[in-house]
Short mmCIF file of C-alpha atoms and ligand atoms in Angstrom, two decimals:
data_model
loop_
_atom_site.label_atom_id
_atom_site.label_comp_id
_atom_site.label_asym_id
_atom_site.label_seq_id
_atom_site.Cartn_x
_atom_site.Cartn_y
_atom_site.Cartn_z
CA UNK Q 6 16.18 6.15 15.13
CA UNK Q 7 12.10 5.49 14.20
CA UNK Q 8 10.75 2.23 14.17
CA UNK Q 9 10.31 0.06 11.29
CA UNK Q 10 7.43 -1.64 11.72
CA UNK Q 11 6.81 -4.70 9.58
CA UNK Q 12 3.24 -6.30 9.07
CA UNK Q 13 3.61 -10.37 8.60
CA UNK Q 14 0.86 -12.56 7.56
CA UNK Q 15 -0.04 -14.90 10.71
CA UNK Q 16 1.33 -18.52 10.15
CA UNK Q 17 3.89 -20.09 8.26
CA UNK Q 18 5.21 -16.96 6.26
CA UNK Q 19 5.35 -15.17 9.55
CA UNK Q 20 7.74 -17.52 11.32
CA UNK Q 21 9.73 -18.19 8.08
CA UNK Q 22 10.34 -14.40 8.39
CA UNK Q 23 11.32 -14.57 11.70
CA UNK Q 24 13.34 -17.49 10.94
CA UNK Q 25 15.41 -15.33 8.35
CA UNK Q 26 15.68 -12.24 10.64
CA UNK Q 27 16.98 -14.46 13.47
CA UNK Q 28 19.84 -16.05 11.34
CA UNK Q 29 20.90 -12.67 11.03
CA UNK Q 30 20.84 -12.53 15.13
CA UNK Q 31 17.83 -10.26 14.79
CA UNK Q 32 15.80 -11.44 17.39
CA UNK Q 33 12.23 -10.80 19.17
CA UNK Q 34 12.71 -11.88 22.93
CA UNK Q 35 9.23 -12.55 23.89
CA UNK Q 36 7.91 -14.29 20.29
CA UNK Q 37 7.04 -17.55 20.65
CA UNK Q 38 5.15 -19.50 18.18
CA UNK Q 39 2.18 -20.69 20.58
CA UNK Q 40 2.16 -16.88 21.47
CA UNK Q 41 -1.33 -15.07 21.32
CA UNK Q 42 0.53 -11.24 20.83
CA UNK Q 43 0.36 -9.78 18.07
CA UNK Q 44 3.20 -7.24 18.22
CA UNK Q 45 6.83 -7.82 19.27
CA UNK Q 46 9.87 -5.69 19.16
CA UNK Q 47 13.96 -6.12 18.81
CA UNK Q 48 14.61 -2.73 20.83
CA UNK Q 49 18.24 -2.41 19.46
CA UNK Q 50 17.45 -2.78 15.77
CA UNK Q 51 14.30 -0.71 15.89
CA UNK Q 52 12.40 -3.72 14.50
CA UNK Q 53 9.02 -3.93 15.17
CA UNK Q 54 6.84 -7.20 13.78
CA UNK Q 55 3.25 -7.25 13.76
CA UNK Q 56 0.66 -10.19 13.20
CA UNK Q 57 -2.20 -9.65 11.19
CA UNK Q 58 -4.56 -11.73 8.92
CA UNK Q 59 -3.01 -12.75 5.31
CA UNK Q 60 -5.59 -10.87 3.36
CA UNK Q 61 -4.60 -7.29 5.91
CA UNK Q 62 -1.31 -7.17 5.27
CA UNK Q 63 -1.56 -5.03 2.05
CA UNK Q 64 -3.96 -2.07 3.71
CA UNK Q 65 -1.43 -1.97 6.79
CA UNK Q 66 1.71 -1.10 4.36
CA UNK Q 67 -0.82 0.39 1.80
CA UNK Q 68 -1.67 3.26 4.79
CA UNK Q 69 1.50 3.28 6.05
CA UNK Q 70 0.40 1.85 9.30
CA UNK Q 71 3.27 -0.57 8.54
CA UNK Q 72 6.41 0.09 6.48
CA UNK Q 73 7.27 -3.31 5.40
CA UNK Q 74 5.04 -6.76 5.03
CA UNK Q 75 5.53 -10.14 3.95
CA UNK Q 76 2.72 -11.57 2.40
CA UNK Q 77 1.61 -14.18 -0.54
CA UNK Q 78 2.00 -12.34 -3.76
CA UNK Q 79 -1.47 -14.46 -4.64
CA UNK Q 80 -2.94 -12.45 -1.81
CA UNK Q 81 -0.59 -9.35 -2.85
CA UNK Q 82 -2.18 -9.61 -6.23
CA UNK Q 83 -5.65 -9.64 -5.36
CA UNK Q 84 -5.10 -6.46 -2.85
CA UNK Q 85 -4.48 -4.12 -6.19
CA UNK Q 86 -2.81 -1.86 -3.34
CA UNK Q 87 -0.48 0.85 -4.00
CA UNK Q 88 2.79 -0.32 -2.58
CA UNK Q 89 6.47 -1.52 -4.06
CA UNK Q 90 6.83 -4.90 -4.38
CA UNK Q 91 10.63 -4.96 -3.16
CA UNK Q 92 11.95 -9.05 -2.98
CA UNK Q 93 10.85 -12.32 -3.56
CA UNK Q 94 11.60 -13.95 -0.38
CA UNK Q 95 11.38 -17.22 -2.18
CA UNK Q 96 9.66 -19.49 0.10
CA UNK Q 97 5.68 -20.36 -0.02
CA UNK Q 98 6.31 -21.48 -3.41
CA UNK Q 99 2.78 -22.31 -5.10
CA UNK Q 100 0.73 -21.32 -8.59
CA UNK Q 101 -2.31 -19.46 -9.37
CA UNK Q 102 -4.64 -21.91 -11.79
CA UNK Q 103 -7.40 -22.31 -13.14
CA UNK Q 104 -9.04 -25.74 -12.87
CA UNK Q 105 -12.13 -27.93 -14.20
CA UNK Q 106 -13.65 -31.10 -13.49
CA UNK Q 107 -11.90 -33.55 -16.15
CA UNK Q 108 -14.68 -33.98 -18.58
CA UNK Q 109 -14.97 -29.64 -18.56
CA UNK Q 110 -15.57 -28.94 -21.91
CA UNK Q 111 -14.56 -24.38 -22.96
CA UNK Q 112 -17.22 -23.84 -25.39
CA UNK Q 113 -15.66 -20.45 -26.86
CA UNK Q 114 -17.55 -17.47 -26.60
CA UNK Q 115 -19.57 -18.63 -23.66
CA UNK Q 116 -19.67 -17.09 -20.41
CA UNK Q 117 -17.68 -18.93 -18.50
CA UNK Q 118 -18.60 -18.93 -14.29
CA UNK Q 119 -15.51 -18.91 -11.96
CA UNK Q 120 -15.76 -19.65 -8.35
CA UNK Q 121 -12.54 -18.26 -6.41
CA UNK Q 122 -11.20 -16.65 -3.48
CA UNK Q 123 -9.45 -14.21 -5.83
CA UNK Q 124 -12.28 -11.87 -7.74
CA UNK Q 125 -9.75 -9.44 -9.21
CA UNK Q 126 -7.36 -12.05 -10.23
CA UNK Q 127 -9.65 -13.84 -11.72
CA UNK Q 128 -11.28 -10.86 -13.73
CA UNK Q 129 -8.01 -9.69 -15.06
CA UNK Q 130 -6.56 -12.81 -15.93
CA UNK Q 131 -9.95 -13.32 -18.50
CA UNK Q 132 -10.52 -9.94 -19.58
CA UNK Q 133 -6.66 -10.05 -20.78
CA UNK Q 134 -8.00 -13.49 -22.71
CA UNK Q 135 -10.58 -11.44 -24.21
CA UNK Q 136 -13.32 -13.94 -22.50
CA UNK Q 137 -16.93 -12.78 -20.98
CA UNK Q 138 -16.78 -14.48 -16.90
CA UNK Q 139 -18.96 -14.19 -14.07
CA UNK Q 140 -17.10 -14.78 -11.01
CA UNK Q 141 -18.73 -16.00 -7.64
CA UNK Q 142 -16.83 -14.84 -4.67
CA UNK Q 143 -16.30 -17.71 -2.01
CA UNK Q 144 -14.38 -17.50 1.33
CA UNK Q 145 -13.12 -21.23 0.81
CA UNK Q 146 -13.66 -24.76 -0.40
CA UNK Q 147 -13.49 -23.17 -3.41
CA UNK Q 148 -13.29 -27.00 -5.05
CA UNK Q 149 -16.52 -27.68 -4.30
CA UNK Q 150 -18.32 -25.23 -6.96
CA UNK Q 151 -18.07 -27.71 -10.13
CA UNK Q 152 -18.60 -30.46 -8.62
CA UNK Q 153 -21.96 -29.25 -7.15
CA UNK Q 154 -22.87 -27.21 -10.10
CA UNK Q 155 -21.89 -23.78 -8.82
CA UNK Q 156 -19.36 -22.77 -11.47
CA UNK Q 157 -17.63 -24.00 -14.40
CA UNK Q 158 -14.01 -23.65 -13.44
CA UNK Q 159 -12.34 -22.35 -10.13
CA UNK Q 160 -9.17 -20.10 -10.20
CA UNK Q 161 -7.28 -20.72 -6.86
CA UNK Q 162 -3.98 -21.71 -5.79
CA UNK Q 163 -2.25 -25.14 -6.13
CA UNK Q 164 0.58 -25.84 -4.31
CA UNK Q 165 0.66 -30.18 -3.67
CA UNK Q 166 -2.25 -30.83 -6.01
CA UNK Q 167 -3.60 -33.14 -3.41
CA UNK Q 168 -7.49 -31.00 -3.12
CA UNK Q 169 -7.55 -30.88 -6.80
CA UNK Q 170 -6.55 -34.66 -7.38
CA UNK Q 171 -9.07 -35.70 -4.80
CA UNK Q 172 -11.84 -34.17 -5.89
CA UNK Q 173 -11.24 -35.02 -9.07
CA UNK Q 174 -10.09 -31.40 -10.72
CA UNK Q 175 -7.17 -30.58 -13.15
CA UNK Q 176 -5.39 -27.56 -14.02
CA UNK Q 177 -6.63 -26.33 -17.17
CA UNK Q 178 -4.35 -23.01 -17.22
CA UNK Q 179 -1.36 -22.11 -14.99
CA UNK Q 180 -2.01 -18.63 -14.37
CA UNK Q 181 1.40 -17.70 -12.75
CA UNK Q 182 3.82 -18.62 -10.32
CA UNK Q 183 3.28 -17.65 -6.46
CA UNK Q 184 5.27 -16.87 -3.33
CA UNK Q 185 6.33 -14.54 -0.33
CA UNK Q 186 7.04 -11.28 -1.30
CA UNK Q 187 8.33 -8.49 0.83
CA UNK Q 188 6.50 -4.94 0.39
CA UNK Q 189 7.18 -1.53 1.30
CA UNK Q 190 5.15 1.74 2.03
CA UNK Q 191 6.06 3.87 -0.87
CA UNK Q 192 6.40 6.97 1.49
CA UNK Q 193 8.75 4.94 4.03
CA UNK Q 194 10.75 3.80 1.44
CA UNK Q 195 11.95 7.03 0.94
CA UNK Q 196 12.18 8.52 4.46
CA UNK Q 197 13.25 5.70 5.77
CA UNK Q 198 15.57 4.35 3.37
CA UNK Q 199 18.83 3.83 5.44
CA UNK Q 200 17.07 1.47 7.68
CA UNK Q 201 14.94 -0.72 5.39
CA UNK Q 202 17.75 -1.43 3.11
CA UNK Q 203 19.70 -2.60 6.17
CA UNK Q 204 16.65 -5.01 6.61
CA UNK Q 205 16.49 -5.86 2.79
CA UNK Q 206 19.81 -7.10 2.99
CA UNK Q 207 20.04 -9.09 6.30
CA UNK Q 208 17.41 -11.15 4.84
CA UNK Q 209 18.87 -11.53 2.11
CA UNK Q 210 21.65 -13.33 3.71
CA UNK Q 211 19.33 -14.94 6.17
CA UNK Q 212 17.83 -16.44 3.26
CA UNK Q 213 21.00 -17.80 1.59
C1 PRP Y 12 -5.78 -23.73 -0.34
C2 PRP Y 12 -6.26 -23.57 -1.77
C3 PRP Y 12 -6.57 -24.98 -2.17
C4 PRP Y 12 -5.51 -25.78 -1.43
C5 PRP Y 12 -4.37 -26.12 -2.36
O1 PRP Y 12 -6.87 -23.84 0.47
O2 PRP Y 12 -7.37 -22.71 -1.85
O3 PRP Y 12 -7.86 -25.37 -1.75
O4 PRP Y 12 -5.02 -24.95 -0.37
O5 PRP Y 12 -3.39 -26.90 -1.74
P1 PRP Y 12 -2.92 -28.29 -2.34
O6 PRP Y 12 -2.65 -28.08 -3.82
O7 PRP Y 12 -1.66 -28.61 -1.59
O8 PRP Y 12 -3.99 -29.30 -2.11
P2 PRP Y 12 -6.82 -23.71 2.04
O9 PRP Y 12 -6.09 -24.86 2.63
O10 PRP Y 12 -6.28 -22.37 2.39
O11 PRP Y 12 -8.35 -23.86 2.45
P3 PRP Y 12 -9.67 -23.09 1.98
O12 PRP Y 12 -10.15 -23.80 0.74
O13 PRP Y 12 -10.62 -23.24 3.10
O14 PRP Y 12 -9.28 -21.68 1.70
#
């Protein structure tokens, strides 16, 4: 039997993976979370994880260089890649908003300026309004850009509301709901369908 490789996004969705696989006695022997490897492998269950950055994860599973991948679907979203979406692993819960300093006043019909992380979210999510943006790309600190007079409104993810409250933003539109979302290879979902199902379902129950 062929590996499965599966891409996870360094951090917290990575070990809540693991978490699942192991309560399905799936286990990694070597992993630990302090660990500076990046691949590990359960050599009975032809399992093998790799770690890569968040914003990877799609081109990995995209190219096939990994069959499965657990990323953020906010990240997932913003890749545009060709892949199946397959489960909602249902942990990593957050929302994709858009958010103003309080006294932000939408003059319609105005180009509006978004600052985000998320370019191609944030284009789609307007054009479908029917509204003319210009979005500035930033790597982080996104909060920042009203305040100093970068942008009108950010689009970024909220999940405690604790940056936004203290730099005194609000949501102005919930965009959608975000959180972990397993993804397939559409090639390796066919040829190796046996095997990835097996995985589908064990964490399914490792979830439960
Ligand atoms: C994310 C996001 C918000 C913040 C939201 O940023 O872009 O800034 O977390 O979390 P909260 O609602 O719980 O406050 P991250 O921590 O990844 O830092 P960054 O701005 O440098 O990307």
């Amino acid at each position: 039997m062929e590996f499965v490789n599966i891409a996870l996004a360094k951090g917290r969705l990575a070990e809540k993976t693991i978490k699942m696989m192991n309560n399905q006695g799936i286990t990694f022997p070597d992993y630990h979370t302090n660990s500076r490897k990046l691949i590990f492998e359960n050599d009975f269950e032809k399992i093998r994880i790799i770690f890569v950055k968040p914003s990877d994860v799609a081109i990995y599973v995209e190219k096939g260089a990994a069959d499965l991948g657990v990323l953020g679907k906010d990240i997932l979203m913003e890749s545009e890649a060709d892949l199946y979406e397959v489960m909602d692993l249902g942990f990593g819960s957050c929302k994709f908003a858009v958010a103003a300093l309080r006294d932000y006043v939408d003059l319609p019909g105005k180009k509006i300026r978004v600052a985000s992380k998320f370019p191609n979210v944030s284009k789609k999510y307007f054009n479908e309004l029917g509204r003319p943006i210009e979005v500035i790309k930033l790597n982080g600190s996104v909060e920042l850009a009203p305040i100093i007079g970068l942008a009108d409104v950010i689009v970024d993810i909220v999940e405690t509301g604790k940056t936004l409250e203290e730099n005194g933003l609000v949501v102005i539109n919930e965009i959608c709901k975000v959180s972990a979302r397993l993804v397939a290879n559409k090639v390796s979902f066919k040829t190796k369908m046996n095997h990835i199902t097996r995985i589908i379902e064990g964490l399914k129950r490792g979830a439960e």
